[in-house]
Coordinates of N, CA, C and O in Angstrom, one line a residue:
X1 N -11.2 1.5 -3.9 CA -9.9 2.1 -4.1 C -10.1 3.5 -4.7 O -10.8 3.7 -5.7
X2 N -9.5 4.5 -4.1 CA -9.7 5.9 -4.6 C -8.5 6.2 -5.5 O -7.4 5.8 -5.3
X3 N -8.8 6.9 -6.6 CA -7.8 7.4 -7.5 C -7.3 8.7 -7.0 O -8.1 9.5 -6.5
X4 N -6.1 9.0 -7.2 CA -5.5 10.3 -6.9 C -4.4 10.6 -7.9 O -3.9 9.7 -8.5
X5 N -4.1 11.8 -8.0 CA -3.1 12.3 -9.0 C -2.1 13.2 -8.3 O -2.5 13.9 -7.4
X6 N -0.9 13.2 -8.7 CA 0.1 14.1 -8.2 C 0.6 15.0 -9.3 O 0.5 14.7 -10.5
X7 N 0.9 16.2 -8.9 CA 1.4 17.2 -9.9 C 2.8 17.6 -9.5 O 3.1 17.8 -8.3
X8 N 3.7 17.7 -10.5 CA 5.0 18.2 -10.2 C 5.0 19.5 -9.6 O 4.2 20.4 -9.8
X9 N 6.0 19.8 -8.7 CA 6.1 21.0 -7.9 C 6.1 22.2 -8.8 O 5.5 23.2 -8.5
X10 N 6.8 22.1 -9.9 CA 6.9 23.3 -10.8 C 5.6 23.6 -11.5 O 5.3 24.8 -11.6
X11 N 4.9 22.6 -11.9 CA 3.5 22.8 -12.5 C 2.6 23.4 -11.4 O 1.8 24.3 -11.7
X12 N 2.7 22.9 -10.2 CA 1.9 23.5 -9.1 C 2.2 24.9 -8.9 O 1.3 25.8 -8.7
X13 N 3.5 25.3 -8.8 CA 3.9 26.7 -8.6 C 3.4 27.6 -9.8 O 2.9 28.7 -9.5
X14 N 3.4 27.1 -11.0 CA 2.9 27.8 -12.2 C 1.4 28.1 -12.0 O 1.0 29.2 -12.3
X15 N 0.7 27.1 -11.6 CA -0.8 27.2 -11.5 C -1.1 28.2 -10.4 O -2.0 29.0 -10.6
X16 N -0.3 28.3 -9.3 CA -0.5 29.3 -8.3 C -0.3 30.7 -8.8 O -1.0 31.6 -8.5
X17 N 0.8 30.8 -9.6 CA 1.1 32.1 -10.2 C 0.0 32.6 -11.1 O -0.3 33.8 -11.1
X18 N -0.5 31.7 -12.0 CA -1.5 32.1 -12.9 C -2.8 32.4 -12.2 O -3.5 33.4 -12.6
X19 N -3.1 31.7 -11.1 CA -4.4 32.0 -10.4 C -4.3 33.3 -9.7 O -5.3 34.0 -9.4
X20 N -3.1 33.8 -9.4 CA -2.9 35.1 -8.7 C -3.7 35.1 -7.3 O -3.6 34.1 -6.5
X21 N -4.5 36.1 -7.1 CA -5.2 36.2 -5.8 C -6.6 35.6 -5.9 O -7.3 35.7 -4.9
X22 N -6.9 35.0 -7.0 CA -8.3 34.4 -7.2 C -8.4 33.2 -6.2 O -9.5 33.0 -5.7
X23 N -7.3 32.5 -6.0 CA -7.4 31.3 -5.1 C -6.4 31.5 -3.9 O -5.3 32.0 -4.2
X24 N -6.8 31.1 -2.7 CA -5.9 31.3 -1.6 C -6.2 30.1 -0.6 O -7.3 29.6 -0.5
X25 N -5.1 29.7 0.1 CA -5.2 28.6 1.0 C -4.7 29.1 2.4 O -3.7 29.8 2.5
X26 N -5.4 28.7 3.4 CA -5.0 28.9 4.8 C -4.7 27.5 5.4 O -5.7 26.7 5.5
X27 N -3.5 27.3 5.8 CA -3.1 26.0 6.3 C -2.5 26.1 7.6 O -2.3 27.2 8.1
X28 N -2.2 25.0 8.2 CA -1.5 25.0 9.5 C -0.3 25.8 9.5 O 0.5 25.8 8.5
X29 N -0.1 26.6 10.5 CA 1.1 27.5 10.5 C 0.8 28.9 10.0 O 1.7 29.7 10.1
X30 N -0.4 29.1 9.5 CA -0.8 30.5 9.0 C -0.8 31.4 10.2 O -1.6 31.1 11.2
X31 N -0.1 32.5 10.2 CA 0.0 33.3 11.4 C -1.0 34.5 11.3 O -0.9 35.4 12.0
X32 N -2.0 34.4 10.5 CA -3.0 35.4 10.4 C -2.5 36.6 9.6 O -2.9 37.7 9.8
X33 N -1.6 36.3 8.7 CA -1.0 37.4 7.8 C -2.0 37.9 6.8 O -3.2 37.8 7.0
X34 N -1.5 38.4 5.7 CA -2.2 39.1 4.7 C -3.2 38.1 4.0 O -2.7 37.1 3.5
X35 N -4.4 38.4 4.0 CA -5.4 37.7 3.2 C -5.9 38.6 2.1 O -6.5 39.6 2.4
X36 N -5.6 38.2 0.9 CA -6.0 39.1 -0.2 C -7.5 39.5 -0.2 O -8.4 38.6 -0.1
X37 N -7.8 40.8 -0.3 CA -9.2 41.2 -0.2 C -10.0 40.8 -1.5 O -11.3 40.8 -1.4
X38 N -9.3 40.5 -2.6 CA -10.1 40.2 -3.8 C -10.1 38.7 -4.1 O -10.4 38.3 -5.2
X39 N -9.8 37.9 -3.1 CA -9.8 36.4 -3.2 C -11.2 36.0 -3.5 O -12.2 36.5 -3.0
X40 N -11.3 35.0 -4.5 CA -12.6 34.5 -4.9 C -12.9 33.1 -4.4 O -14.0 32.7 -4.2
X41 N -11.8 32.3 -4.2 CA -11.9 30.9 -3.8 C -11.0 30.7 -2.6 O -9.8 30.9 -2.8
X42 N -11.5 30.3 -1.5 CA -10.7 30.2 -0.3 C -10.8 28.8 0.3 O -11.9 28.2 0.5
X43 N -9.7 28.2 0.6 CA -9.6 26.8 1.2 C -9.0 27.0 2.5 O -7.9 27.6 2.7
X44 N -9.6 26.5 3.6 CA -9.1 26.7 4.9 C -9.0 25.3 5.5 O -9.9 24.5 5.6
X45 N -7.7 25.0 6.0 CA -7.5 23.7 6.6 C -7.4 23.8 8.1 O -7.8 23.0 8.9
X46 N -6.8 24.9 8.6 CA -6.7 25.2 10.0 C -6.9 26.6 10.3 O -6.5 27.5 9.6
X47 N -7.7 26.9 11.4 CA -8.0 28.3 11.6 C -8.4 28.6 13.1 O -8.6 27.7 13.8
X48 N -8.5 29.9 13.4 CA -8.9 30.3 14.7 C -10.3 30.9 14.4 O -10.5 31.8 13.6
X49 N -11.3 30.5 15.1 CA -12.7 30.9 14.8 C -12.9 32.4 14.7 O -13.5 32.8 13.7
X50 N -12.5 33.1 15.7 CA -12.7 34.5 15.7 C -12.0 35.3 14.6 O -12.5 36.1 13.9
X51 N -10.7 34.9 14.5 CA -9.9 35.6 13.5 C -10.4 35.4 12.1 O -10.6 36.3 11.3
X52 N -10.6 34.1 11.8 CA -11.0 33.8 10.4 C -12.4 34.3 10.1 O -12.7 34.7 9.0
X53 N -13.3 34.3 11.0 CA -14.6 34.8 10.8 C -14.6 36.2 10.4 O -15.3 36.7 9.5
X54 N -13.9 37.0 11.2 CA -13.8 38.4 11.0 C -13.2 38.7 9.6 O -13.6 39.6 8.9
X55 N -12.2 38.0 9.2 CA -11.5 38.2 7.9 C -12.4 37.8 6.8 O -12.5 38.5 5.8
X56 N -13.2 36.7 6.9 CA -14.0 36.2 5.8 C -15.2 37.2 5.6 O -15.6 37.4 4.5
X57 N -15.7 37.8 6.7 CA -16.8 38.7 6.5 C -16.4 39.9 5.7 O -17.3 40.6 5.2
X58 N -15.1 40.2 5.7 CA -14.6 41.4 4.9 C -14.4 41.1 3.4 O -14.1 42.0 2.7
X59 N -14.5 39.9 3.0 CA -14.2 39.5 1.6 C -15.4 39.7 0.8 O -16.4 39.0 0.9
X60 N -15.3 40.7 -0.1 CA -16.5 41.1 -0.9 C -16.7 40.1 -2.1 O -17.8 39.9 -2.6
X61 N -15.6 39.6 -2.7 CA -15.6 38.8 -3.9 C -15.6 37.3 -3.7 O -15.6 36.5 -4.6
X62 N -15.7 36.9 -2.4 CA -15.7 35.4 -2.1 C -16.8 34.7 -2.7 O -18.0 35.0 -2.6
X63 N -16.5 33.6 -3.5 CA -17.6 32.8 -4.2 C -17.5 31.4 -3.7 O -18.5 30.7 -3.7
X64 N -16.3 30.9 -3.3 CA -16.2 29.5 -2.8 C -15.5 29.5 -1.5 O -14.4 30.1 -1.4
X65 N -16.0 28.8 -0.5 CA -15.4 28.6 0.8 C -15.4 27.1 1.1 O -16.4 26.5 1.2
X66 N -14.2 26.6 1.3 CA -14.0 25.2 1.7 C -13.3 25.2 3.0 O -12.2 25.7 3.1
X67 N -14.0 24.6 4.0 CA -13.3 24.4 5.3 C -13.2 22.9 5.5 O -14.1 22.2 5.7
X68 N -11.9 22.5 5.5 CA -11.6 21.1 5.7 C -11.3 20.7 7.1 O -10.6 21.5 7.8
X69 N -11.6 19.5 7.5 CA -11.2 19.0 8.8 C -9.9 18.3 8.6 O -9.7 17.5 7.7
X70 N -9.0 18.4 9.6 CA -7.8 17.7 9.5 C -7.8 16.6 10.5 O -8.8 16.3 11.2
X71 N -6.7 15.9 10.7 CA -6.7 14.7 11.6 C -6.8 15.1 13.1 O -7.0 14.2 13.9
X72 N -6.7 16.3 13.4 CA -6.8 16.7 14.8 C -8.3 16.9 15.2 O -8.6 17.3 16.3
X73 N -9.2 16.5 14.3 CA -10.7 16.5 14.5 C -11.1 17.9 14.9 O -11.9 18.1 15.8
X74 N -10.6 18.9 14.1 CA -11.1 20.2 14.3 C -12.5 20.3 14.0 O -13.0 19.8 12.9
X75 N -13.3 20.9 14.9 CA -14.7 20.9 14.7 C -15.1 22.4 14.3 O -14.7 23.3 14.9
X76 N -15.8 22.5 13.2 CA -16.2 23.8 12.7 C -17.4 24.3 13.5 O -18.4 23.6 13.6
X77 N -17.2 25.4 14.2 CA -18.2 25.9 15.1 C -19.4 26.4 14.2 O -19.2 27.1 13.2
X78 N -20.6 26.2 14.7 CA -21.8 26.6 13.9 C -21.9 28.1 13.8 O -22.4 28.6 12.8
X79 N -21.3 28.8 14.8 CA -21.4 30.3 14.7 C -20.6 30.8 13.6 O -20.9 31.9 13.0
X80 N -19.5 30.1 13.2 CA -18.7 30.5 12.0 C -19.6 30.5 10.8 O -19.7 31.5 10.0
X81 N -20.3 29.4 10.5 CA -21.1 29.3 9.4 C -22.3 30.3 9.4 O -22.6 30.9 8.4
X82 N -22.9 30.4 10.6 CA -24.0 31.3 10.8 C -23.7 32.7 10.4 O -24.4 33.4 9.6
X83 N -22.6 33.2 11.0 CA -22.2 34.6 10.7 C -21.8 34.8 9.2 O -22.0 35.9 8.7
X84 N -21.1 33.8 8.7 CA -20.7 34.0 7.3 C -21.8 33.9 6.3 O -22.0 34.8 5.4
X85 N -22.7 33.0 6.5 CA -23.9 32.9 5.6 C -24.9 34.0 5.8 O -25.6 34.4 4.8
X86 N -25.0 34.6 6.9 CA -25.9 35.8 7.1 C -25.4 36.9 6.2 O -26.2 37.7 5.7
X87 N -24.1 37.1 6.1 CA -23.5 38.2 5.3 C -23.8 37.9 3.9 O -24.2 38.7 3.1

């Protein structure tokens, strides 16, 4: 049995405000809009290989990158990792 915790919406919103641009999430429905250039921790749930790779390569301060698979069995292309890690 896995433990999990829930956070009240207001507390979650406060945490997002405090984190500012340090943390950013890309989830389903993201239209490729503004990605803060000073983001340090990036969580990606759904993405387009070419668009996201180009954007990630431009992030100078990125320290953490989490690419999660969702239920649609999104497969992370090896070229995404290769190009990101080479930078």
